Amino acid sequence: MLKSSSLHSSCNLFRCYCTIVLWTILSLIVVSGLYGQNHPPPDTVAGIPVNYDQAKVGSYTLPNPLQFVNGKQVTSPKQWFQIRRPQIQEWYKEDQFGHAPGRPSDMAFDVFDEGTPAFGGKAIRRQVTVYFSKDKSGPKMDLLIYTPANAQKPVPLLLTPDFYPNSSMVDDPGVKRGKMWNREHKRVPAPKSAKFGKINVPMLLSHGIGVALVYYGDIEPDFSGGIKYGIEGLYLEKGQTKPGSDQWGAIAAWAWGLSRAMDYLETDNMVDSKHVALMGISRLGKTVLWAAARDQRFALVIASCSGEGGAALSRRNFGETIAHLTAPSRFPYQFCANYQKFAHHVDRLPVDGNMLLSLIAPRPVLLQTGNKDLWSDPKGEFLAAVDAGKVYRLLGKQGLGTDQWPPAGKPILHTIGYYMHNGGHGTVPSDWNIFIKFMQRYLVKN
């Protein structure tokens, strides 16, 4: 029997854990569109009406990724990579995600777990603290890596940014217990046995795919005013209290952190750094798309329900819009300040979801969504992929191969792929079968 003090401590820990999990779930419900059949999505968010009627989408014209500003067409891969692609990428930096710095000259890696058997001997675990500056009390992130124990050569790997610290995302008691940001914007110990959204590491390892995890809150907090605690604050100039109008927001900061994880993975002799994939959900779906768009070292991307600001078409008046994203009470801090200029003038935005996907070409990208996730506009993501297919074809790869929106449960697994499950926002366990099939096709060497 537990002593009363131990019981009291356990109860407090349980209540803290329940509060964190409940807050996370409620946050996803409110801000990400996780609505069930009995809970229809709201028709107004932040005082702004929301349209869920396909008949009311309205007409629009997409910017053409293969058309120069002067009206001439991109006709060769050389023109794409040397001229058009850099131009589109610059627009994204200027008007949506913001400009970000490069690799810090004084970044350091502390490999505090050099290789420990895990998961009953099926895996070798490594843990690394990535220090973003010489000041080790400043922003840093913990990187957790698993590779198959029986691997005879470097393995391909899936890197996932997560909403919880690493210790909460896997069933491995040997992982360093992290800290996370709570709703009061305080760093609190991570729950030891979170049941929300864990990664099935052994399943991926059994298919020859390594796994790496980072907690996005280690890089930059996900709330307004979090800049003083994260990596963005480290780069503020003297007298500056917030980034400039064209400087990075939180999504660009998280993407920057993934590139720093890749910097380490390139030094790990058990990882095939030429075959590292990214996978992220919701705002982290936007993050992995932008990370791959700005850093061509990532070989493959899986974006789950990235929605507005990600793969979905902003010019479609359906579900979440730029106005909803950038409303003062919601997520303007996730983007550069310039993005707000297009909240009610989306037709003036020089880019759209089709162009974000085109920046990843010719590398494989899979868009996963849910047919009930109206907030994220699953059809808008599909249409973006259809249009981006022209860039994939120019570069010798296959587009979606159809302009007919497929029903839930029917995957399209071409170089640019699309899969919609029967359900809402985020992933369900069966989605991972599709993810593994996609990675086996394009990431794992035969």
Short mmCIF file of N, CA and C in Angstrom, two decimals, residues 8-100:
data_model
loop_
_atom_site.label_atom_id
_atom_site.label_comp_id
_atom_site.label_asym_id
_atom_site.label_seq_id
_atom_site.Cartn_x
_atom_site.Cartn_y
_atom_site.Cartn_z
N HIS A 8 -0.62 11.11 -2.12
CA HIS A 8 -0.96 12.51 -2.41
C HIS A 8 -0.15 13.01 -3.61
N SER A 9 1.16 12.66 -3.64
CA SER A 9 2.00 13.08 -4.75
C SER A 9 1.54 12.48 -6.05
N SER A 10 1.15 11.18 -6.01
CA SER A 10 0.68 10.51 -7.23
C SER A 10 -0.60 11.14 -7.73
N CYS A 11 -1.50 11.49 -6.79
CA CYS A 11 -2.77 12.11 -7.18
C CYS A 11 -2.53 13.47 -7.82
N ASN A 12 -1.58 14.24 -7.23
CA ASN A 12 -1.27 15.55 -7.81
C ASN A 12 -0.70 15.41 -9.21
N LEU A 13 0.19 14.41 -9.37
CA LEU A 13 0.78 14.16 -10.69
C LEU A 13 -0.29 13.75 -11.68
N PHE A 14 -1.22 12.90 -11.22
CA PHE A 14 -2.30 12.44 -12.11
C PHE A 14 -3.19 13.62 -12.52
N ARG A 15 -3.51 14.49 -11.53
CA ARG A 15 -4.36 15.64 -11.85
C ARG A 15 -3.64 16.58 -12.81
N CYS A 16 -2.33 16.78 -12.62
CA CYS A 16 -1.56 17.63 -13.52
C CYS A 16 -1.56 17.06 -14.93
N TYR A 17 -1.35 15.73 -14.99
CA TYR A 17 -1.33 15.06 -16.29
C TYR A 17 -2.67 15.19 -16.99
N CYS A 18 -3.77 14.97 -16.23
CA CYS A 18 -5.11 15.06 -16.82
C CYS A 18 -5.39 16.47 -17.32
N THR A 19 -4.94 17.47 -16.54
CA THR A 19 -5.15 18.86 -16.94
C THR A 19 -4.43 19.15 -18.25
N ILE A 20 -3.18 18.68 -18.35
CA ILE A 20 -2.40 18.92 -19.57
C ILE A 20 -3.04 18.24 -20.76
N VAL A 21 -3.43 16.96 -20.59
CA VAL A 21 -4.04 16.23 -21.70
C VAL A 21 -5.36 16.86 -22.11
N LEU A 22 -6.19 17.23 -21.11
CA LEU A 22 -7.48 17.84 -21.41
C LEU A 22 -7.28 19.16 -22.14
N TRP A 23 -6.33 19.96 -21.67
CA TRP A 23 -6.07 21.24 -22.33
C TRP A 23 -5.63 21.03 -23.77
N THR A 24 -4.74 20.04 -23.99
CA THR A 24 -4.27 19.77 -25.35
C THR A 24 -5.40 19.36 -26.27
N ILE A 25 -6.25 18.44 -25.77
CA ILE A 25 -7.36 17.97 -26.59
C ILE A 25 -8.33 19.10 -26.88
N LEU A 26 -8.66 19.90 -25.86
CA LEU A 26 -9.58 21.01 -26.06
C LEU A 26 -8.99 22.03 -27.02
N SER A 27 -7.68 22.26 -26.92
CA SER A 27 -7.04 23.20 -27.84
C SER A 27 -7.16 22.72 -29.27
N LEU A 28 -6.95 21.41 -29.47
CA LEU A 28 -7.08 20.87 -30.81
C LEU A 28 -8.51 20.98 -31.31
N ILE A 29 -9.46 20.77 -30.41
CA ILE A 29 -10.86 20.88 -30.80
C ILE A 29 -11.18 22.30 -31.24
N VAL A 30 -10.69 23.28 -30.48
CA VAL A 30 -11.04 24.67 -30.76
C VAL A 30 -10.29 25.21 -31.96
N VAL A 31 -8.96 24.95 -32.02
CA VAL A 31 -8.17 25.65 -33.01
C VAL A 31 -7.82 24.81 -34.23
N SER A 32 -8.04 23.51 -34.21
CA SER A 32 -7.61 22.69 -35.32
C SER A 32 -8.73 21.97 -36.03
N GLY A 33 -9.94 22.08 -35.56
CA GLY A 33 -11.04 21.49 -36.29
C GLY A 33 -11.26 20.03 -36.00
N LEU A 34 -10.98 19.57 -34.80
CA LEU A 34 -11.18 18.17 -34.45
C LEU A 34 -12.63 17.97 -34.02
N TYR A 35 -13.53 17.89 -34.99
CA TYR A 35 -14.94 17.83 -34.69
C TYR A 35 -15.51 16.49 -35.11
N GLY A 36 -16.30 15.88 -34.25
CA GLY A 36 -16.94 14.62 -34.56
C GLY A 36 -18.27 14.85 -35.23
N GLN A 37 -18.94 13.75 -35.57
CA GLN A 37 -20.21 13.84 -36.27
C GLN A 37 -21.25 14.56 -35.43
N ASN A 38 -21.18 14.44 -34.12
CA ASN A 38 -22.18 15.04 -33.26
C ASN A 38 -21.81 16.45 -32.80
N HIS A 39 -20.67 16.95 -33.27
CA HIS A 39 -20.23 18.28 -32.88
C HIS A 39 -19.83 19.04 -34.14
N PRO A 40 -20.78 19.65 -34.81
CA PRO A 40 -20.48 20.36 -36.06
C PRO A 40 -19.51 21.51 -35.82
N PRO A 41 -18.67 21.81 -36.79
CA PRO A 41 -17.72 22.91 -36.62
C PRO A 41 -18.44 24.24 -36.53
N PRO A 42 -17.83 25.23 -35.88
CA PRO A 42 -18.50 26.52 -35.69
C PRO A 42 -18.63 27.29 -37.00
N ASP A 43 -19.67 28.11 -37.10
CA ASP A 43 -19.86 28.91 -38.31
C ASP A 43 -19.20 30.27 -38.20
N THR A 44 -18.65 30.57 -37.00
CA THR A 44 -17.91 31.82 -36.79
C THR A 44 -16.74 31.55 -35.86
N VAL A 45 -15.57 32.02 -36.21
CA VAL A 45 -14.37 31.88 -35.38
C VAL A 45 -13.69 33.25 -35.31
N ALA A 46 -13.38 33.70 -34.10
CA ALA A 46 -12.76 35.01 -33.87
C ALA A 46 -13.59 36.12 -34.51
N GLY A 47 -14.91 35.93 -34.51
CA GLY A 47 -15.81 36.93 -35.07
C GLY A 47 -15.87 36.94 -36.59
N ILE A 48 -15.22 35.96 -37.21
CA ILE A 48 -15.14 35.89 -38.68
C ILE A 48 -15.96 34.70 -39.17
N PRO A 49 -16.91 34.89 -40.09
CA PRO A 49 -17.72 33.77 -40.60
C PRO A 49 -16.86 32.70 -41.26
N VAL A 50 -17.35 31.45 -41.20
CA VAL A 50 -16.67 30.32 -41.82
C VAL A 50 -17.62 29.67 -42.82
N ASN A 51 -17.12 29.40 -44.02
CA ASN A 51 -17.92 28.74 -45.04
C ASN A 51 -17.57 27.26 -45.12
N TYR A 52 -18.58 26.38 -45.10
CA TYR A 52 -18.38 24.94 -45.30
C TYR A 52 -19.19 24.42 -46.47
N ASP A 53 -19.67 25.32 -47.30
CA ASP A 53 -20.51 24.94 -48.45
C ASP A 53 -19.67 25.04 -49.72
N GLN A 54 -19.44 23.90 -50.39
CA GLN A 54 -18.61 23.90 -51.60
C GLN A 54 -19.20 24.83 -52.66
N ALA A 55 -20.52 25.00 -52.67
CA ALA A 55 -21.16 25.85 -53.67
C ALA A 55 -20.86 27.32 -53.45
N LYS A 56 -20.37 27.67 -52.24
CA LYS A 56 -20.10 29.07 -51.92
C LYS A 56 -18.61 29.39 -51.90
N VAL A 57 -17.81 28.49 -52.43
CA VAL A 57 -16.37 28.73 -52.45
C VAL A 57 -16.02 29.96 -53.27
N GLY A 58 -16.72 30.16 -54.36
CA GLY A 58 -16.44 31.29 -55.23
C GLY A 58 -15.38 30.96 -56.27
N SER A 59 -15.19 31.87 -57.19
CA SER A 59 -14.19 31.66 -58.25
C SER A 59 -12.84 32.23 -57.81
N TYR A 60 -11.79 31.68 -58.35
CA TYR A 60 -10.45 32.15 -58.02
C TYR A 60 -9.50 31.70 -59.11
N THR A 61 -8.36 32.34 -59.17
CA THR A 61 -7.31 31.98 -60.11
C THR A 61 -6.04 31.72 -59.33
N LEU A 62 -5.48 30.53 -59.47
CA LEU A 62 -4.27 30.18 -58.74
C LEU A 62 -3.03 30.79 -59.40
N PRO A 63 -2.06 31.22 -58.61
CA PRO A 63 -0.78 31.60 -59.20
C PRO A 63 -0.13 30.36 -59.80
N ASN A 64 0.45 30.51 -60.95
CA ASN A 64 1.02 29.38 -61.68
C ASN A 64 2.49 29.21 -61.32
N PRO A 65 2.86 28.10 -60.70
CA PRO A 65 4.27 27.93 -60.32
C PRO A 65 5.21 27.88 -61.52
N LEU A 66 4.68 27.57 -62.71
CA LEU A 66 5.52 27.45 -63.89
C LEU A 66 5.37 28.64 -64.83
N GLN A 67 4.96 29.78 -64.30
CA GLN A 67 4.86 30.99 -65.12
C GLN A 67 5.62 32.13 -64.47
N PHE A 68 6.58 32.66 -65.20
CA PHE A 68 7.35 33.79 -64.69
C PHE A 68 6.46 35.03 -64.59
N VAL A 69 6.95 36.01 -63.86
CA VAL A 69 6.19 37.25 -63.67
C VAL A 69 5.89 37.93 -65.01
N ASN A 70 6.78 37.78 -65.98
CA ASN A 70 6.57 38.40 -67.29
C ASN A 70 5.64 37.61 -68.19
N GLY A 71 5.08 36.52 -67.66
CA GLY A 71 4.13 35.72 -68.44
C GLY A 71 4.73 34.55 -69.18
N LYS A 72 6.04 34.49 -69.30
CA LYS A 72 6.68 33.38 -69.99
C LYS A 72 6.65 32.12 -69.13
N GLN A 73 6.75 30.98 -69.76
CA GLN A 73 6.63 29.70 -69.07
C GLN A 73 8.00 29.12 -68.71
N VAL A 74 8.04 28.44 -67.59
CA VAL A 74 9.22 27.65 -67.21
C VAL A 74 9.20 26.38 -68.05
N THR A 75 10.25 26.15 -68.79
CA THR A 75 10.25 25.03 -69.73
C THR A 75 11.32 23.98 -69.44
N SER A 76 12.14 24.18 -68.41
CA SER A 76 13.20 23.21 -68.13
C SER A 76 13.47 23.13 -66.63
N PRO A 77 13.98 21.99 -66.18
CA PRO A 77 14.38 21.89 -64.77
C PRO A 77 15.40 22.95 -64.37
N LYS A 78 16.29 23.31 -65.28
CA LYS A 78 17.29 24.34 -64.97
C LYS A 78 16.63 25.67 -64.66
N GLN A 79 15.65 26.06 -65.47
CA GLN A 79 14.94 27.31 -65.20
C GLN A 79 14.20 27.25 -63.87
N TRP A 80 13.66 26.07 -63.57
CA TRP A 80 12.92 25.92 -62.32
C TRP A 80 13.84 26.10 -61.10
N PHE A 81 14.93 25.36 -61.09
CA PHE A 81 15.81 25.38 -59.91
C PHE A 81 16.63 26.66 -59.79
N GLN A 82 17.01 27.25 -60.91
CA GLN A 82 17.89 28.42 -60.84
C GLN A 82 17.13 29.75 -60.76
N ILE A 83 15.90 29.79 -61.27
CA ILE A 83 15.20 31.07 -61.32
C ILE A 83 13.86 31.04 -60.59
N ARG A 84 12.95 30.19 -61.08
CA ARG A 84 11.58 30.25 -60.56
C ARG A 84 11.46 29.77 -59.13
N ARG A 85 12.07 28.65 -58.79
CA ARG A 85 11.95 28.13 -57.43
C ARG A 85 12.50 29.12 -56.40
N PRO A 86 13.68 29.71 -56.59
CA PRO A 86 14.16 30.70 -55.62
C PRO A 86 13.23 31.90 -55.48
N GLN A 87 12.59 32.29 -56.59
CA GLN A 87 11.66 33.42 -56.53
C GLN A 87 10.45 33.09 -55.66
N ILE A 88 9.87 31.90 -55.85
CA ILE A 88 8.71 31.50 -55.05
C ILE A 88 9.09 31.36 -53.59
N GLN A 89 10.25 30.77 -53.33
CA GLN A 89 10.71 30.60 -51.96
C GLN A 89 10.88 31.96 -51.28
N GLU A 90 11.39 32.92 -52.00
CA GLU A 90 11.57 34.26 -51.44
C GLU A 90 10.23 34.90 -51.09
N TRP A 91 9.21 34.70 -51.90
CA TRP A 91 7.88 35.22 -51.60
C TRP A 91 7.35 34.64 -50.29
N TYR A 92 7.58 33.35 -50.12
CA TYR A 92 7.13 32.72 -48.86
C TYR A 92 7.85 33.32 -47.66
N LYS A 93 9.13 33.59 -47.81
CA LYS A 93 9.88 34.19 -46.71
C LYS A 93 9.40 35.61 -46.44
N GLU A 94 9.12 36.33 -47.49
CA GLU A 94 8.74 37.74 -47.35
C GLU A 94 7.33 37.92 -46.84
N ASP A 95 6.40 37.07 -47.29
CA ASP A 95 4.98 37.34 -47.06
C ASP A 95 4.23 36.32 -46.20
N GLN A 96 4.86 35.19 -45.85
CA GLN A 96 4.11 34.22 -45.05
C GLN A 96 4.88 33.72 -43.84
N PHE A 97 5.97 33.02 -44.06
CA PHE A 97 6.68 32.41 -42.93
C PHE A 97 7.76 33.28 -42.34
N GLY A 98 8.35 34.15 -43.14
CA GLY A 98 9.39 35.04 -42.66
C GLY A 98 10.79 34.51 -42.92
N HIS A 99 11.72 35.41 -42.98
CA HIS A 99 13.14 35.05 -43.16
C HIS A 99 13.69 34.49 -41.86
N ALA A 100 14.51 33.47 -41.97
CA ALA A 100 15.12 32.84 -40.80
C ALA A 100 16.64 32.79 -40.97
#
